[in-house]
Tab-separated table of C-alpha atoms and ligand atoms in Angstrom:
chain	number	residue	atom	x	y	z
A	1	UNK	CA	206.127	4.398	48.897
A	2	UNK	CA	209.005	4.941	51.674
A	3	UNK	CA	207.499	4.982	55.374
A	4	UNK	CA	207.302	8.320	56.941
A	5	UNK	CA	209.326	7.669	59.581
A	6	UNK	CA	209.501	11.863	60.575
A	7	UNK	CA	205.425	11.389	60.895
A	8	UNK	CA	205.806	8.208	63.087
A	9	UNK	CA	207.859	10.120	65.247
A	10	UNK	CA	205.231	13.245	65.654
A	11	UNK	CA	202.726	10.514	66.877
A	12	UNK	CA	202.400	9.803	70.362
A	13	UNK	CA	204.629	5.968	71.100
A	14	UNK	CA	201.476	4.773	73.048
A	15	UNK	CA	201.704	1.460	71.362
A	16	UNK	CA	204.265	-0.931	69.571
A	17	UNK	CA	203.276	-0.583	65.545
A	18	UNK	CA	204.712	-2.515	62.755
A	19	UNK	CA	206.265	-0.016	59.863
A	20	UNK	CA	202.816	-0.165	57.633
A	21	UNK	CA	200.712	2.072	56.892
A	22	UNK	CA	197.367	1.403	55.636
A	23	UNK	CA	196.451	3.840	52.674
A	24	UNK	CA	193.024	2.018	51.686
A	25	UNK	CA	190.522	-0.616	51.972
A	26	UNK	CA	187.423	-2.222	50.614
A	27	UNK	CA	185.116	-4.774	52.419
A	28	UNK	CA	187.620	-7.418	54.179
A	29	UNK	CA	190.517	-6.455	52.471
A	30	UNK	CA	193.156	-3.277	53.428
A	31	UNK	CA	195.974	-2.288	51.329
A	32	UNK	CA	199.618	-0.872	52.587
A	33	UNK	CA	202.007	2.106	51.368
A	34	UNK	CA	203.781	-1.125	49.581
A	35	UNK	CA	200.513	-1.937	47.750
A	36	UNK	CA	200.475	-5.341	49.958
A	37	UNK	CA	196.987	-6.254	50.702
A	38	UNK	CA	195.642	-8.243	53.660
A	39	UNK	CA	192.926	-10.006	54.542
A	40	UNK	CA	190.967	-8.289	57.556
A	41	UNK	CA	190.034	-10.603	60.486
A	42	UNK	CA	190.657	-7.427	63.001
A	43	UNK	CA	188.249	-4.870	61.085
A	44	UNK	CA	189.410	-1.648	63.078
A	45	UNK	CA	189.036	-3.675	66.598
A	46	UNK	CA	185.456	-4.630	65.610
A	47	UNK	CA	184.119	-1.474	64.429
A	48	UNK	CA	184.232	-2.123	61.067
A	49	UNK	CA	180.401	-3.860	60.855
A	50	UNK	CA	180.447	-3.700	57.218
A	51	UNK	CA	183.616	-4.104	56.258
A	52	UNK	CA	186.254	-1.025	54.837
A	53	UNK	CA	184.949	2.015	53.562
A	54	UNK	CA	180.866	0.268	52.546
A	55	UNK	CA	179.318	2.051	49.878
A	56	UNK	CA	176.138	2.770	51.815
A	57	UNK	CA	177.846	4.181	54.689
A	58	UNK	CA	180.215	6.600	52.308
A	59	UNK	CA	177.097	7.613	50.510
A	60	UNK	CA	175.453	8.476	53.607
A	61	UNK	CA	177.744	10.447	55.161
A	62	UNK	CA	178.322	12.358	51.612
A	63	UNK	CA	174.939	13.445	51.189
A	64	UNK	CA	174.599	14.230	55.183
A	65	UNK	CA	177.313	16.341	55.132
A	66	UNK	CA	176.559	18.749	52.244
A	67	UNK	CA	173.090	18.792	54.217
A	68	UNK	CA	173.888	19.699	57.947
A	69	UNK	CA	176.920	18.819	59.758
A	70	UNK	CA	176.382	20.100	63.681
A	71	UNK	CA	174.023	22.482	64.913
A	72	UNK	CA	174.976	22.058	67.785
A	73	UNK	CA	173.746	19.291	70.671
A	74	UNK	CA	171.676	22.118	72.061
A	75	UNK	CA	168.897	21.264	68.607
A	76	UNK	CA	167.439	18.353	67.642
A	77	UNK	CA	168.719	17.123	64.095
A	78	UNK	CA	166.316	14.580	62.036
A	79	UNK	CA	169.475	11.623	61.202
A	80	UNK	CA	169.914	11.264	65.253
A	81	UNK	CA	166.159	11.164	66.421
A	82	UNK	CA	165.720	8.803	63.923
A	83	UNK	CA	168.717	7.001	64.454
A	84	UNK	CA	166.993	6.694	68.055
A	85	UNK	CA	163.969	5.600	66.835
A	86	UNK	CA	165.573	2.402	65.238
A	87	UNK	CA	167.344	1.499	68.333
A	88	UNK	CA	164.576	1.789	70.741
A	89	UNK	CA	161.886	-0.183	68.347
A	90	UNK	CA	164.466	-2.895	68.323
A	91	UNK	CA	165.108	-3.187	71.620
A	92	UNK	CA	163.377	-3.479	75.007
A	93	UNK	CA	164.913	0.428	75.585
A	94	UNK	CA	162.683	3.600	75.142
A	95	UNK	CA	165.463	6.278	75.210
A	96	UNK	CA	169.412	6.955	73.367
A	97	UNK	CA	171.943	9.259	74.673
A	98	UNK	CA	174.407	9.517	71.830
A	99	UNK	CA	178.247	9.437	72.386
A	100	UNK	CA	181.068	9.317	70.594
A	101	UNK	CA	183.018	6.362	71.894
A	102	UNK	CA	182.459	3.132	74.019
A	103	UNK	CA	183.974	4.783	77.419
A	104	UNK	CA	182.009	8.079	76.747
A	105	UNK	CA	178.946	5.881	76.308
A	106	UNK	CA	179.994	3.690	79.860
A	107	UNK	CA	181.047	6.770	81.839
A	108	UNK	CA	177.193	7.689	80.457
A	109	UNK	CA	176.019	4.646	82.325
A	110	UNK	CA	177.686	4.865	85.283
A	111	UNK	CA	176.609	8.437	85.568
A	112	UNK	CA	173.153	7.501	85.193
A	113	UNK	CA	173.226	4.319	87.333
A	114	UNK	CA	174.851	6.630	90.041
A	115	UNK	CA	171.864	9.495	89.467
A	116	UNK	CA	169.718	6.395	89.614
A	117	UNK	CA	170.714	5.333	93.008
A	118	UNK	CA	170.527	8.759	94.465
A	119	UNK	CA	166.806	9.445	93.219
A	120	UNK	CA	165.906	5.709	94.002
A	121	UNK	CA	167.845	4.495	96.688
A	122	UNK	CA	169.254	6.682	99.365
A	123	UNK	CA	172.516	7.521	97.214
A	124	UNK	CA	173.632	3.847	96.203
A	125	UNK	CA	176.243	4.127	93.748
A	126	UNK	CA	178.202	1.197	94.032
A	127	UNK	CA	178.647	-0.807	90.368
A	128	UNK	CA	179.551	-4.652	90.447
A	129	UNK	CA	181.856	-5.213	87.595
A	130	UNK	CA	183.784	-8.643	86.578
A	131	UNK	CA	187.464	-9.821	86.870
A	132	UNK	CA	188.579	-9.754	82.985
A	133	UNK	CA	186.023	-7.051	82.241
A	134	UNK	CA	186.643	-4.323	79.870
A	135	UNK	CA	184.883	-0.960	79.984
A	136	UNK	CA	187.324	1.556	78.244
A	137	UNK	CA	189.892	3.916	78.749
A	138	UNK	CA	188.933	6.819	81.067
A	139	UNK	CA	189.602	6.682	84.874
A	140	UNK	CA	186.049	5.462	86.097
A	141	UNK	CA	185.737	2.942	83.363
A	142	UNK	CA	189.074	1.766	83.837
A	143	UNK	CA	188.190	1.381	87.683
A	144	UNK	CA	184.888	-0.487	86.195
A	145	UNK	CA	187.421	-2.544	84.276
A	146	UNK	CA	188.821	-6.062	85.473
A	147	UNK	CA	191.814	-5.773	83.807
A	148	UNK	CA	195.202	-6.795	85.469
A	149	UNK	CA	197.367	-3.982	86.325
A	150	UNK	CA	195.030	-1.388	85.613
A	151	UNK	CA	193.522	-1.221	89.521
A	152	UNK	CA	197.600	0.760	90.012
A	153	UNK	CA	197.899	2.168	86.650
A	154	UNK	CA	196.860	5.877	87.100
A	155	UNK	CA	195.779	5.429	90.892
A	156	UNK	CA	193.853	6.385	92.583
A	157	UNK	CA	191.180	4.559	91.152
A	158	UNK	CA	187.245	5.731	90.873
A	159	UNK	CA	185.652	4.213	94.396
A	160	UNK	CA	182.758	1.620	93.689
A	161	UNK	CA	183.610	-0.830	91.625
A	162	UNK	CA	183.625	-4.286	93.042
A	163	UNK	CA	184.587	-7.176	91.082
A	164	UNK	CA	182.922	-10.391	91.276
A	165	UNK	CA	184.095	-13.794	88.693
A	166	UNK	CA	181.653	-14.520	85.603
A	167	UNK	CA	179.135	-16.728	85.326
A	168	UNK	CA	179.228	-17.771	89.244
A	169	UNK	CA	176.354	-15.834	90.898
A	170	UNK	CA	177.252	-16.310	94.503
A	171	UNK	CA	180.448	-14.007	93.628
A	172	UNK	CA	178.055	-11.355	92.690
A	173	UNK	CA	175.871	-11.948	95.621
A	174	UNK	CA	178.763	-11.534	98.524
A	175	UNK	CA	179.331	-7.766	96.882
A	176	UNK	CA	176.248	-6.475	97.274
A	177	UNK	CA	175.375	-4.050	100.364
A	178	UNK	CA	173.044	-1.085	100.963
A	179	UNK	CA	174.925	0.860	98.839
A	180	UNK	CA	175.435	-1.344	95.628
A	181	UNK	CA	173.308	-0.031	92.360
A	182	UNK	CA	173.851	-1.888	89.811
A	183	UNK	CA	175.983	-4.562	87.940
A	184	UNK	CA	177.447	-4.032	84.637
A	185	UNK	CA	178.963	-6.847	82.211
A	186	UNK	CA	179.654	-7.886	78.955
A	187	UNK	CA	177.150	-10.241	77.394
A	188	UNK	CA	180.531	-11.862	76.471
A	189	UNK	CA	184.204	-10.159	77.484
A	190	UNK	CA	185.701	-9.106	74.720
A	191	UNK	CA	189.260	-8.023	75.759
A	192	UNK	CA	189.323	-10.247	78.045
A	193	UNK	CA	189.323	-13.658	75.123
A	194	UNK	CA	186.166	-14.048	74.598
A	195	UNK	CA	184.520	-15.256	76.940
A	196	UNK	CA	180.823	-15.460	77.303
A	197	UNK	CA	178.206	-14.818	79.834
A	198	UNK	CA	175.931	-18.232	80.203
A	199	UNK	CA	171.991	-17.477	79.819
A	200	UNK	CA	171.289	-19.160	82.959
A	201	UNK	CA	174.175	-16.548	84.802
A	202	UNK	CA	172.355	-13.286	82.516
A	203	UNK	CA	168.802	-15.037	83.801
A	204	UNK	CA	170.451	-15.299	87.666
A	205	UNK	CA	171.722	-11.628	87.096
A	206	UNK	CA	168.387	-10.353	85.952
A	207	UNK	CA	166.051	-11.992	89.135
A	208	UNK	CA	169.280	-10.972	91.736
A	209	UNK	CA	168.924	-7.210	90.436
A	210	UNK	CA	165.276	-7.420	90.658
A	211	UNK	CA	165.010	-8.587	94.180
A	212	UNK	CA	167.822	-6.050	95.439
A	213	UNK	CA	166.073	-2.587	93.117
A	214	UNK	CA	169.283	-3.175	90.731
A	215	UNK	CA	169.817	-1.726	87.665
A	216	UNK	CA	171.324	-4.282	85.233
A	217	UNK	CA	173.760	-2.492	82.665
A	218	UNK	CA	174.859	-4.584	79.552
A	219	UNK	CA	177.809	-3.295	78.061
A	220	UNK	CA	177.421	-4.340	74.290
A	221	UNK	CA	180.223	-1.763	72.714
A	222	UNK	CA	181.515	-5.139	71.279
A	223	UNK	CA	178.800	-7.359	71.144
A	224	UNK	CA	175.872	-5.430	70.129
A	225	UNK	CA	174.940	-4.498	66.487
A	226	UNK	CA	174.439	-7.933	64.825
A	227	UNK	CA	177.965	-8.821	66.098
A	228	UNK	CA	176.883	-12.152	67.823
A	229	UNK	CA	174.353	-12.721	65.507
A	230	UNK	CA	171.157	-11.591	67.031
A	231	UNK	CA	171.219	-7.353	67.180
A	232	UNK	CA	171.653	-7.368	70.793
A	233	UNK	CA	173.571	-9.773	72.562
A	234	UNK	CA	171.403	-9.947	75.607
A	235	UNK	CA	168.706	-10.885	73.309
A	236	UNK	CA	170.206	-14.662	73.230
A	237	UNK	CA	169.468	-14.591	77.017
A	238	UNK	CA	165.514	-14.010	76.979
A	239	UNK	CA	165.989	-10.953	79.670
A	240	UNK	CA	165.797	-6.934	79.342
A	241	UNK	CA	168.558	-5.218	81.000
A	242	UNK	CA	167.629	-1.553	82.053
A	243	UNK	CA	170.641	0.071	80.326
A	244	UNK	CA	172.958	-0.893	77.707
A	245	UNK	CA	175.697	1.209	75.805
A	246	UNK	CA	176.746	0.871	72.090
A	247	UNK	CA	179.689	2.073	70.098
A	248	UNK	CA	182.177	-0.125	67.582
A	249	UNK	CA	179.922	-1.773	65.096
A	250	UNK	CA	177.043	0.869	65.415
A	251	UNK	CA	179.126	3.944	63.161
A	252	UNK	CA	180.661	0.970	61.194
A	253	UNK	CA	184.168	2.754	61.391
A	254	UNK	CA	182.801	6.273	62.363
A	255	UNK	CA	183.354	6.934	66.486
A	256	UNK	CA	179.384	6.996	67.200
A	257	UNK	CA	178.338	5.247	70.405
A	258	UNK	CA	174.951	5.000	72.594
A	259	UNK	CA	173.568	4.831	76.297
A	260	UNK	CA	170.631	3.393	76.169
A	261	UNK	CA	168.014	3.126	79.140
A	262	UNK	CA	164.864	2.313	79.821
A	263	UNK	CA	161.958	5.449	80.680
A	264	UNK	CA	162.144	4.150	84.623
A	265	UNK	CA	166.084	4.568	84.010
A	266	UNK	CA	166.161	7.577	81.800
A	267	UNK	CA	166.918	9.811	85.017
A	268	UNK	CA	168.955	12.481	83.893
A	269	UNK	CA	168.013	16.235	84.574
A	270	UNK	CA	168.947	18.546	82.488
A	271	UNK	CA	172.364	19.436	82.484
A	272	UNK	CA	173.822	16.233	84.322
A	273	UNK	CA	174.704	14.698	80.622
A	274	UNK	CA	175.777	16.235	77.111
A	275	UNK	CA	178.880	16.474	74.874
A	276	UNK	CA	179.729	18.819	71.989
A	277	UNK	CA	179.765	16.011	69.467
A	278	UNK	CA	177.222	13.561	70.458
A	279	UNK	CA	174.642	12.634	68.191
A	280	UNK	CA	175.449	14.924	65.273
A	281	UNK	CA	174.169	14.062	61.823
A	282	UNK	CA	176.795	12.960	60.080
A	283	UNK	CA	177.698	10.269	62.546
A	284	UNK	CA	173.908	9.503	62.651
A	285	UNK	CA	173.461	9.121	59.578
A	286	UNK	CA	176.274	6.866	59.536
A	287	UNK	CA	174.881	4.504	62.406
A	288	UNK	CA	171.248	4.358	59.997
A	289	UNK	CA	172.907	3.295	56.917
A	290	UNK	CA	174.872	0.073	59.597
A	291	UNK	CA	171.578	-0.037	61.292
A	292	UNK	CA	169.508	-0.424	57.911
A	293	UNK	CA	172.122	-2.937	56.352
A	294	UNK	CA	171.768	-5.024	59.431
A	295	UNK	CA	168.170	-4.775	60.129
A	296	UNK	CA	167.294	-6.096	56.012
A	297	UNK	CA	165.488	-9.333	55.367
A	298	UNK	CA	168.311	-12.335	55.470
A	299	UNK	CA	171.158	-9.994	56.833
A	300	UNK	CA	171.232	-11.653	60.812
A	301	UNK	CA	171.107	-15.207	59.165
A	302	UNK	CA	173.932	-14.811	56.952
A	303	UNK	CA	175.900	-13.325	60.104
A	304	UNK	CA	174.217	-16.673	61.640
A	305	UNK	CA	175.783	-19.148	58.794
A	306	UNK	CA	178.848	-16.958	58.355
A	307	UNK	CA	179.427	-18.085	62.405
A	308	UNK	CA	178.666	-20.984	62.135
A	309	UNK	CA	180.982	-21.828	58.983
A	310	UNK	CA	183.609	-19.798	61.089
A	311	UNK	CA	182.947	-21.890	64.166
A	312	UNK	CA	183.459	-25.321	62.315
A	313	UNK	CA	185.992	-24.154	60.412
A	314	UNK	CA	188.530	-23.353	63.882
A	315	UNK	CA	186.730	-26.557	65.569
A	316	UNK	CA	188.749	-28.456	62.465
A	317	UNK	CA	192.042	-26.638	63.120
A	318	UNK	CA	191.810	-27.383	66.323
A	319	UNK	CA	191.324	-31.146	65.775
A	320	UNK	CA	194.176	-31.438	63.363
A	321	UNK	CA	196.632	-29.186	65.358
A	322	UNK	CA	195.845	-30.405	68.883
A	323	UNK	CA	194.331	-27.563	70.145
A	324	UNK	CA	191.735	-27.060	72.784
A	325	UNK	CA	188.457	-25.899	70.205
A	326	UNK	CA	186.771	-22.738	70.384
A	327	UNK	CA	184.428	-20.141	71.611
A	328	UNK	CA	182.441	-17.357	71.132
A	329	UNK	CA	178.916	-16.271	69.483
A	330	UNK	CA	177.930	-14.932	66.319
A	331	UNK	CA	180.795	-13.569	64.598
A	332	UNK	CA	182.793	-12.722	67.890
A	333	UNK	CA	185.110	-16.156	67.994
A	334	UNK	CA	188.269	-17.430	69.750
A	335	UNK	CA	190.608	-20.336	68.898
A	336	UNK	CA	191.490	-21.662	72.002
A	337	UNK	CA	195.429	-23.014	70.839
A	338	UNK	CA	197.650	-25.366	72.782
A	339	UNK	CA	200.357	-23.156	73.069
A	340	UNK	CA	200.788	-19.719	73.541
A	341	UNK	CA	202.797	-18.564	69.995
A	342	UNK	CA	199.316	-16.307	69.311
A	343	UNK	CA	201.473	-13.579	68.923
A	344	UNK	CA	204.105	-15.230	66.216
A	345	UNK	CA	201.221	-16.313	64.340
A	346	UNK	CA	199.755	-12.968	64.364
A	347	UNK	CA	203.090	-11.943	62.598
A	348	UNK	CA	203.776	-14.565	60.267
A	349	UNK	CA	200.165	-13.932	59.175
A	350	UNK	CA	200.945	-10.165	58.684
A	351	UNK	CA	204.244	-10.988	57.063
A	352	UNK	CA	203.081	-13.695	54.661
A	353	UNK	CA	203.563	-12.751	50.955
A	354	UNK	CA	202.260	-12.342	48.645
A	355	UNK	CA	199.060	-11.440	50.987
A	356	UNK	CA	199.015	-10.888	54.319
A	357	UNK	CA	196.119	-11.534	56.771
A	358	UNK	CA	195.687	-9.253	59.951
A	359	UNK	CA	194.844	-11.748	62.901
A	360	UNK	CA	194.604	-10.825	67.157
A	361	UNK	CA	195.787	-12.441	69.929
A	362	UNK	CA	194.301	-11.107	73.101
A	363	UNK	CA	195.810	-13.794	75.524
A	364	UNK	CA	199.410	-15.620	74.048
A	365	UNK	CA	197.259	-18.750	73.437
A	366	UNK	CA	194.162	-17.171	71.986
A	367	UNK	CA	193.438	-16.064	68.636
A	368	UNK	CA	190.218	-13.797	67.952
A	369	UNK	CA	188.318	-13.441	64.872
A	370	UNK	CA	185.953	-10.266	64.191
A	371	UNK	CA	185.700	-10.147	60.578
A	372	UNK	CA	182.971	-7.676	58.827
A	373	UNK	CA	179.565	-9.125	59.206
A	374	UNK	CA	179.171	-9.229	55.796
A	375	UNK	CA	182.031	-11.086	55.109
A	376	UNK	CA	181.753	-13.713	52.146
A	377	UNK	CA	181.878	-17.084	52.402
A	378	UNK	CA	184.962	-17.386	50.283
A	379	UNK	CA	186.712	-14.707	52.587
A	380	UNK	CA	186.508	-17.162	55.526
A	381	UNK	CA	187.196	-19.833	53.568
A	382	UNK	CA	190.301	-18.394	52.573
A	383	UNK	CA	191.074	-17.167	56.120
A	384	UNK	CA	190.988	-20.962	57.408
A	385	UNK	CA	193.140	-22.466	54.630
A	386	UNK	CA	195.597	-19.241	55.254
A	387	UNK	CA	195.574	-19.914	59.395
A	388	UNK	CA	196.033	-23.665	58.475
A	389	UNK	CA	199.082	-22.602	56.213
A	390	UNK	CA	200.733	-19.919	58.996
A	391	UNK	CA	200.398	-22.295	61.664
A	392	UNK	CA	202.061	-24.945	59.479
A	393	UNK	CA	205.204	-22.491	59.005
A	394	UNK	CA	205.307	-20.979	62.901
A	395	UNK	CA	205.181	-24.755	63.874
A	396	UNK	CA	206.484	-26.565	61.415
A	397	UNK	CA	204.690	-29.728	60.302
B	426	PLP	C1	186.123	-1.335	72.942
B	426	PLP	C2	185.289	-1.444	74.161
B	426	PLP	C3	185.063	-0.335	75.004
B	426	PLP	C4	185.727	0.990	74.779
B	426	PLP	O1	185.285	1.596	73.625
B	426	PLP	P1	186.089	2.859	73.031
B	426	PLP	O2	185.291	3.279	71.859
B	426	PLP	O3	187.458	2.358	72.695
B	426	PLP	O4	186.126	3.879	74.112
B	426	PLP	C5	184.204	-0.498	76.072
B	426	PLP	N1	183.600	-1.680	76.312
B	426	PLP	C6	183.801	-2.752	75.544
B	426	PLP	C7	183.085	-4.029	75.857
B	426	PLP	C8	184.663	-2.692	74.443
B	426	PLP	O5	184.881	-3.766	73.693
């Protein structure tokens, strides 16, 4: 099939894109317009829980949609209260606000922290975020962000965002003043290489907010929804957080995210929060078919052995390459390389024939892995032997 090079050119250039267009997928693997198939390690930037196009989810959907597509955000519909139901029985949270993407679900949070504050505490709305945190793309969470260059980007900023360094409590502690709210993190930074939150520095973060009338926000767009092996990342760490937000792995490809909150939390009146799309059944019903899949006998410990087989597996490149190990949790995973060619290996890996494999490199000398949850044994397998192979031709041996 000849690239469409006239419909490249209609699309906005907001990013550099090889000339490949994906036409179809199943499970870990994605085809091209050339019929050149690849092994997924990217999954849609994490979002795609159960792999490309799951039978349950497409079935789902299907029979939602002949049913009831929107009646509007203004009715309750049956898929999204009980799509509530599940989260809040599996989680120390008693009520969902339902979104439709990770920022939407964050600019939710900050809302509410900030409603929070001025029911609770005199009009606090300050929010301590973290150097290398990621939040999303609209203007307040990309003030909540810690990314590099982003405090100029479209300035000025959203006010209130102070950023203190992960995992070192006493940087949290010289932010806070009368007028700080809340802090907000990722159980483990995503965008920012994969780095994770210790339990002690969750623990510290849970007593600090405590003492001070807090709110502690866990952003889990990325780690929540079996991603790091337990449903809830924050679950690892033995504390409840008062809010946390959900989107990529919870529509399993379908833009479906959620604020959730405790009842003390839940402060909204009405009016303050809404959006045409949120919560409408076809999405729902999407995020109970992922939620079902995950929440079946045996599914969290294959996600569990799957890690772990993933973990030892880049531990051993590491070892034979040189390289500096690993991190991560669950299925969320970084190779930590000696060198920063993470983003030639990310093309030879692309490039490599007769299959390619589609790889990330968030830093130049980090690779990360977010395969489907469900992916096979063999699949990883295969994506080891193939890294071990690229790695051999970028380098040479
Ligand atoms: C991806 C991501 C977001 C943004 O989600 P979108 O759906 O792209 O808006 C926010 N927070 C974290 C931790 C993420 O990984």
């Amino acid at each position: 099939m000849q690239f469409d090079r006239s419909g490249a050119k209609a699309l906005m250039d907001i990013t550099a894109r090889p000339e490949l267009v994906f036409v179809r997928g199943q499970g870990s693997w994605l085809e091209d317009h050339n019929g050149k198939r690849y092994l997924d390690m990217i999954q849609g930037w994490a979002v795609n829980a159960l792999g490309h196009s799951p039978k349950v989810i497409v079935d789902a959907m299907h029979e939602q949609a002949q049913k009831l597509m929107n009646p509007s955000p203004a009715f309750y519909n049956e898929p999204s209260m009980e799509l509530a139901k599940r989260l809040t029985g599996a989680s120390c949270f008693d009520r969902v606000f339902f979104a439709n993407s990770g920022g939407e679900a964050n600019e939710g949070a900050i809302k509410l922290a900030r409603k929070w504050g001025k029911v609770n505490r005199n009009g606090s709305y300050k929010i301590i975020t973290f150097d290398h945190g990621f939040h999303g793309r609209t203007i307040a969470t990309m003030s909540a962000s810690g990314k590099e260059g982003w405090d100029t980007m479209f300035a000025p900023q959203v006010e209130g965002f102070p950023k203190a360094i992960l995992n070192d409590i006493d940087s949290v502690k010289a932010l806070i003043d009368d007028k700080t709210v809340a802090v907000m993190l990722e159980p483990v930074q995503g965008e920012g290489g994969v780095i994770a939150a210790t339990k002690e520095f969750m623990q510290q973060l849970r007593a600090l907010t405590h003492e001070n009338n807090m709110l502690l926000i866990v952003d889990e767009v990325q780690t929540g929804m079996g991603r790091t092996g337990e449903m809830f990342a924050y679950q690892h760490s033995g504390i409840e957080p008062d809010v946390m937000t959900l989107a990529k792995g919870i529509g399993g490809g379908i833009p479906l995210a959620a604020l959730c909150a405790t009842e003390a939390a839940s402060c909204f009146a009405h009016g303050e929060q809404g959006g045409t799309y949120g919560g409408n059944p076809v999405m729902a019903a999407a995020g109970l078919a992922v939620f079902d899949t995950l929440a079946a006998p045996g599914f969290m410990e294959s996600v569990q052995a799957r890690s772990k087989q993933l973990s030892d597996g880049l531990n051993a490149l590491s070892d034979k390459w040189g390289m500096n190990g690993e991190r991560g949790l669950g299925l969320l995973r970084a190779l930590k390389m000696d060198r920063p060619d993470g983003a030639a290996i990310v093309l030879a890996a692309r490039n490599r024939e007769p299959q390619g494999m589609l790889l990330n490199a968030p830093r130049p000398e980090l690779l990360r892995f977010m395969p489907a949850l469900n992916v096979t044994e063999d699949e990883l397998a295969l994506a080891l032997s193939e890294l071990d192979a690229i790695i051999t031709e970028v380098r040479g041996r």
